Amino acid sequence: MQLALWTYEGPPHIGAMRVATAMEGVHYVLHAPQGDTYADLLFTMIERRAKRPPVTYTTFQARDLGGDTANLFREAVLDAYERFKPQAMLVGASCTAELIQDDPGGLAKTLGLPIPVVPLELPAYQRKENWGASETFYQLVRACAGPHVPKPGTVRPKNATPRCNILGPTALGFRHRDDVPEVERLLETLGIETHVIAPMGATPADLATLGDADFNVVLYPEVAGQAAAWLRRSFGQPCTTVVPIGVGATRDFVQEVAKLAGVPATTAEGTLRLPWYSRSVDSTYLTGKRVFIFGDATHAIAAARVAEKELGFTVVGLGSYSREFGREIRAAAALHGVEPLITDDYLEVEAQITALQPELVLGTQMERHVAKRLGVPCAVISAPVHVQDFPARNSPQMGLEGANVLFDTWVHPLMMGLEEHLLGMFREDFEFNDVQPSHLGHGAPSQSGKEAAPAAQPMPVPAAETPHSAAGAPLLAWGQDAEKELKKIPFFVRGKARRNTERFAQERGIGTITIETLYDAKAHFSR
Amino acid sequence: MSAAAALPQPGCADAPVLRERGQREVFCGLTGIVWLHRKIQDAFFLVVGSRTCAHLLQSAAGVMIFAEPRFATAIIDERDLAGLADCNAELDRVVTRLLERRPDIRMLFLVGSCPSEVIKLDLSRAAQRLSQRFLPQVRVLNYSGSGIETTFTQGEDACLASLVPEMPAEPGAARSLLVVGALAEVVEDQFLRIFAALGVGPVRFLPSRRATELPAVGHGTRYLLAQPFLNDTARALEARGATRIAAPFPLGVEGTTAWLSAAAEVWGASPARIAEATGAAAARAGAALARIRQRLEGRSIFFFPDSQLEIPLARFLSRELGMRLTEVGTPYLHRQHLAEELALLPAEATLSEGQHVDRQLDRCRALRPDLTVCGLGLANPLEAEGLTTKWSIELVFTPIQGYDQAADLAELFARPLLRHAKLAV
């Protein structure tokens, strides 16, 4: 049993819904109790979809359990077929129906529907949303393209113009909507045709033709990795391994697809602004900003590379809730010289952020809340999604424009260069806002004027909560003048200064911290 | 009410009800936690369930706005199911960790879910065991919010029913009024003032704002339901000797006056005193409603089943705002508690109970009502088809009871129509 306040991923049937909802001509009959229909609102409210997800729920109740829930399921399948006339049907169970063991796959098979019926076995007590999406997509691809697999040893003729499929974008994905056209454009400039995009917008009939492409672009390995591996085995289609998030990765991606397509690797980088913006002198203040990164594996790993190499930050923490990609996360963490944090326990992530005191958090909506509480700037880089993650404007993460978007989204929450200095020098100016950079919002009104007295500010990390004092070490006292001096340090580094000073004092057995201790510690820790 | 005179003969008491079985597009009872955890300030709700339950709570009401909510899920995993881990030992471990983290908690609800019910995890025994361990610091109770047993607001019913045995006994037969059902604090305070003017008292509320201050109950207790979905709670209160005061629900001016009067009459208040105590607020509310009435009068409305508030709402909208009722769907029709409401409902309404969502959508599309009240899963798709909708969950999260909220309630229905008229994109 696991205590969960928030979860990064839903149950696996939500992953299946993300695939079904992204596609056309597919219907999913889900054996599930009343209440599981809440999942519809993820799509209609968070993503603002104009259509209900193509899902029929049996919504059985307690009184049905004594009777014939299996028949309820059979009727639901027949009704859904009659009403929606899908090209293919998915059938499966949610967590509760898994316990009553009605075997939706077997039941649906006996109905003899004239369309492919794909049974989904998604173990709800072991697996989660992304796994469910991956498994569903794989099963659908197999069911639809399987009949067209050539005999072993057949050499597939190359297309005159190189052609690829784009695999992985789903409903409710983090910026999938905007990534796809960006990547399509990139491929188009290379002279590569896009054959099928799936699951997003594809029909089962489209899936049947996946084998006609020369290779596959795997945009989201969490969803499409398994299907792409099967297509490689069955159709001899190679697939990409680089996800084009950031400048470096986009260039690597171009090299990779050019090679797979047998075309020269050329891109028109005219619209790419990240490299120059990052070299522009005003960006100097970004240097070495300590950044903590957490998200799904694909986005977190890509973010670490961009943060370190393209914005000049220092990665102080890297983690992911995608346990299936533990190996990749560990390799990336090693590259950045940090300990990987692979967990789906939000409290653990919170503890890590609190301990590391980063200057910027790149995370999910969950980390956004943690960062807000700690007073640390934050940008969202990954699902789980929120209504804000579906902006009205085009906002890709991938390709050239994606890199531009990353620059804006990550730099925007930070204190601007000159302001940071002025704040350091004239900390006591009553008009300085101690909570957030002046270019963001209108600040908290209570922070201006007389009420801006620093003593009234809640500390990002009160002394009583620092890891050291919490660990039961003898309690440290801050002298009044030292406490006052500490408050002159800008809030975004104050927590770190406090922590370092306390550690310094503790290691030396100093009981009361004075101004001298504060500056001794500063000198000791200065890089 | 003069408005009532112009209407067709009221009375749905014996009207036929369309009973349907099929896909029910409703929340389960766990959703009640979203408001109950704010209402009872020293209580914590621990759902014993699956990842789906945790995901529901997180998604249902966009509750991520609360930095640290007073609810969580103990997610059952494969080890628990395979018997590799003792579920009860695991639960004790999780509860201990939770209470260490939240020393401010005085009452912990173990909330049963579909999976915990299906595997027959006995949460009442677990609650007893944990209570023994953590009392007097924390009392542990249990109820079920599972979708196989409860629909949306029935979760509140189950929660309140679990509190009834914990209520202290009222010694003797001293008369008191108990108002039952979660209300906004501002609404409670308004009612307290009016009850004082009516000479009704002492007045207590269930749930109380703090779990440690539960109201007393006994043979002198007269209770008024503030919400129409409290079947089990009412039964439990009656088992403790309390007597229900039959009344319509306090929605709109008419409903509020009838509700307050029903209690006042038990306390022997004269009609003159009732008129004096309620007259000013009723007149103020009536004037505010009149302004909104022009925007709603003659417009048709269709209710998908959701919170069980549908029948009192339909009564208010038709009688006080002149809306035309088409289908009024409700997950359950509790005839006894709704008798006064049904008598007031115009006969034109088609009542439906239960749901077959696809067929109901067909009926709704055929009728093309001016306003459709539905859940979040249906609202945007219907808007995209050109229907104007009001999401029903807001009716549960907004203070809508009493005189001074009557216009706010009407405004909730008028706003989507106004918006439709206003937008030129």
PDB file of C-alpha atoms in Angstrom, chain A residues 13-29 54-55 86-92 115-122 131-149 167-171 196-211 223-224 226-228 230-231 234-235:
ATOM      1  CA  HIS A  13      -6.728   2.442 -18.608  1.00  0.00           C
ATOM      2  CA  ILE A  14      -6.297   6.219 -18.754  1.00  0.00           C
ATOM      3  CA  GLY A  15      -3.332   5.576 -21.029  1.00  0.00           C
ATOM      4  CA  ALA A  16      -5.565   3.424 -23.202  1.00  0.00           C
ATOM      5  CA  MET A  17      -8.103   6.239 -23.301  1.00  0.00           C
ATOM      6  CA  ARG A  18      -5.407   8.675 -24.408  1.00  0.00           C
ATOM      7  CA  VAL A  19      -4.682   6.434 -27.392  1.00  0.00           C
ATOM      8  CA  ALA A  20      -8.337   5.770 -28.248  1.00  0.00           C
ATOM      9  CA  THR A  21      -9.281   9.429 -27.923  1.00  0.00           C
ATOM     10  CA  ALA A  22      -6.392  10.546 -30.104  1.00  0.00           C
ATOM     11  CA  MET A  23      -7.503   8.236 -32.922  1.00  0.00           C
ATOM     12  CA  GLU A  24     -10.487   8.192 -35.256  1.00  0.00           C
ATOM     13  CA  GLY A  25     -12.687   5.154 -35.780  1.00  0.00           C
ATOM     14  CA  VAL A  26     -11.737   3.399 -32.540  1.00  0.00           C
ATOM     15  CA  HIS A  27     -14.104   2.721 -29.660  1.00  0.00           C
ATOM     16  CA  TYR A  28     -13.098   1.521 -26.210  1.00  0.00           C
ATOM     17  CA  VAL A  29     -15.534  -0.468 -24.074  1.00  0.00           C
ATOM     18  CA  PRO A  54     -14.905   7.317 -27.609  1.00  0.00           C
ATOM     19  CA  VAL A  55     -15.386   5.258 -24.478  1.00  0.00           C
ATOM     20  CA  PRO A  86     -16.112   1.863 -35.126  1.00  0.00           C
ATOM     21  CA  GLN A  87     -13.472   0.341 -37.416  1.00  0.00           C
ATOM     22  CA  ALA A  88     -11.847  -1.334 -34.435  1.00  0.00           C
ATOM     23  CA  MET A  89     -12.755  -1.834 -30.830  1.00  0.00           C
ATOM     24  CA  LEU A  90     -10.691  -1.959 -27.671  1.00  0.00           C
ATOM     25  CA  VAL A  91     -12.068  -3.887 -24.724  1.00  0.00           C
ATOM     26  CA  GLY A  92     -10.730  -4.037 -21.199  1.00  0.00           C
ATOM     27  CA  ILE A 115     -14.268  -5.658 -36.882  1.00  0.00           C
ATOM     28  CA  PRO A 116     -10.973  -6.226 -35.096  1.00  0.00           C
ATOM     29  CA  VAL A 117     -11.599  -6.379 -31.350  1.00  0.00           C
ATOM     30  CA  VAL A 118      -8.416  -5.815 -29.376  1.00  0.00           C
ATOM     31  CA  PRO A 119      -8.440  -7.133 -25.807  1.00  0.00           C
ATOM     32  CA  LEU A 120      -6.338  -5.049 -23.430  1.00  0.00           C
ATOM     33  CA  GLU A 121      -4.741  -6.604 -20.374  1.00  0.00           C
ATOM     34  CA  LEU A 122      -3.689  -3.620 -18.307  1.00  0.00           C
ATOM     35  CA  TRP A 131       2.565   1.895 -19.665  1.00  0.00           C
ATOM     36  CA  GLY A 132      -1.123   1.555 -20.494  1.00  0.00           C
ATOM     37  CA  ALA A 133      -0.799   3.946 -23.425  1.00  0.00           C
ATOM     38  CA  SER A 134       2.236   2.087 -24.730  1.00  0.00           C
ATOM     39  CA  GLU A 135       0.624  -1.325 -24.410  1.00  0.00           C
ATOM     40  CA  THR A 136      -2.608  -0.137 -26.038  1.00  0.00           C
ATOM     41  CA  PHE A 137      -0.829   1.441 -28.961  1.00  0.00           C
ATOM     42  CA  TYR A 138       1.313  -1.656 -29.434  1.00  0.00           C
ATOM     43  CA  GLN A 139      -1.701  -3.984 -29.363  1.00  0.00           C
ATOM     44  CA  LEU A 140      -3.596  -1.811 -31.827  1.00  0.00           C
ATOM     45  CA  VAL A 141      -0.641  -1.579 -34.196  1.00  0.00           C
ATOM     46  CA  ARG A 142      -0.197  -5.334 -34.054  1.00  0.00           C
ATOM     47  CA  ALA A 143      -3.881  -5.972 -34.622  1.00  0.00           C
ATOM     48  CA  CYS A 144      -4.117  -3.593 -37.587  1.00  0.00           C
ATOM     49  CA  ALA A 145      -0.716  -3.949 -39.253  1.00  0.00           C
ATOM     50  CA  GLY A 146      -0.125  -7.567 -38.248  1.00  0.00           C
ATOM     51  CA  PRO A 147      -1.997  -9.055 -41.230  1.00  0.00           C
ATOM     52  CA  HIS A 148       0.330  -7.100 -43.582  1.00  0.00           C
ATOM     53  CA  VAL A 149       3.647  -8.273 -42.151  1.00  0.00           C
ATOM     54  CA  LEU A 167       4.671   7.666 -33.653  1.00  0.00           C
ATOM     55  CA  GLY A 168       3.672   8.544 -30.136  1.00  0.00           C
ATOM     56  CA  PRO A 169       1.504  11.667 -29.939  1.00  0.00           C
ATOM     57  CA  THR A 170      -1.673  11.026 -27.925  1.00  0.00           C
ATOM     58  CA  ALA A 171      -4.580  12.922 -26.466  1.00  0.00           C
ATOM     59  CA  VAL A 196       1.059   8.182 -40.944  1.00  0.00           C
ATOM     60  CA  ILE A 197       0.958  10.094 -37.686  1.00  0.00           C
ATOM     61  CA  ALA A 198      -0.282   7.814 -34.926  1.00  0.00           C
ATOM     62  CA  PRO A 199      -2.083   7.510 -32.630  1.00  0.00           C
ATOM     63  CA  MET A 200      -3.023  11.200 -33.037  1.00  0.00           C
ATOM     64  CA  GLY A 201      -5.487  11.525 -35.898  1.00  0.00           C
ATOM     65  CA  ALA A 202      -4.943   8.014 -37.291  1.00  0.00           C
ATOM     66  CA  THR A 203      -7.652   5.455 -38.080  1.00  0.00           C
ATOM     67  CA  PRO A 204      -7.228   1.699 -37.749  1.00  0.00           C
ATOM     68  CA  ALA A 205      -7.043   1.648 -41.563  1.00  0.00           C
ATOM     69  CA  ASP A 206      -4.074   4.033 -41.382  1.00  0.00           C
ATOM     70  CA  LEU A 207      -2.371   1.771 -38.870  1.00  0.00           C
ATOM     71  CA  ALA A 208      -2.729  -1.101 -41.316  1.00  0.00           C
ATOM     72  CA  THR A 209      -0.453   0.780 -43.740  1.00  0.00           C
ATOM     73  CA  LEU A 210       2.291   1.644 -41.229  1.00  0.00           C
ATOM     74  CA  GLY A 211       4.571  -0.846 -42.954  1.00  0.00           C
ATOM     75  CA  VAL A 223       4.136   5.667 -25.689  1.00  0.00           C
ATOM     76  CA  ALA A 224       5.610   4.467 -28.974  1.00  0.00           C
ATOM     77  CA  GLN A 226       7.223  -0.764 -27.828  1.00  0.00           C
ATOM     78  CA  ALA A 227       5.216  -0.423 -31.062  1.00  0.00           C
ATOM     79  CA  ALA A 228       8.270   0.877 -32.943  1.00  0.00           C
ATOM     80  CA  TRP A 230       7.660  -4.465 -33.096  1.00  0.00           C
ATOM     81  CA  LEU A 231       7.533  -2.604 -36.434  1.00  0.00           C
ATOM     82  CA  SER A 234       8.126  -7.201 -38.375  1.00  0.00           C
ATOM     83  CA  PHE A 235       8.674  -4.775 -41.235  1.00  0.00           C
TER      84      PHE A 235
END
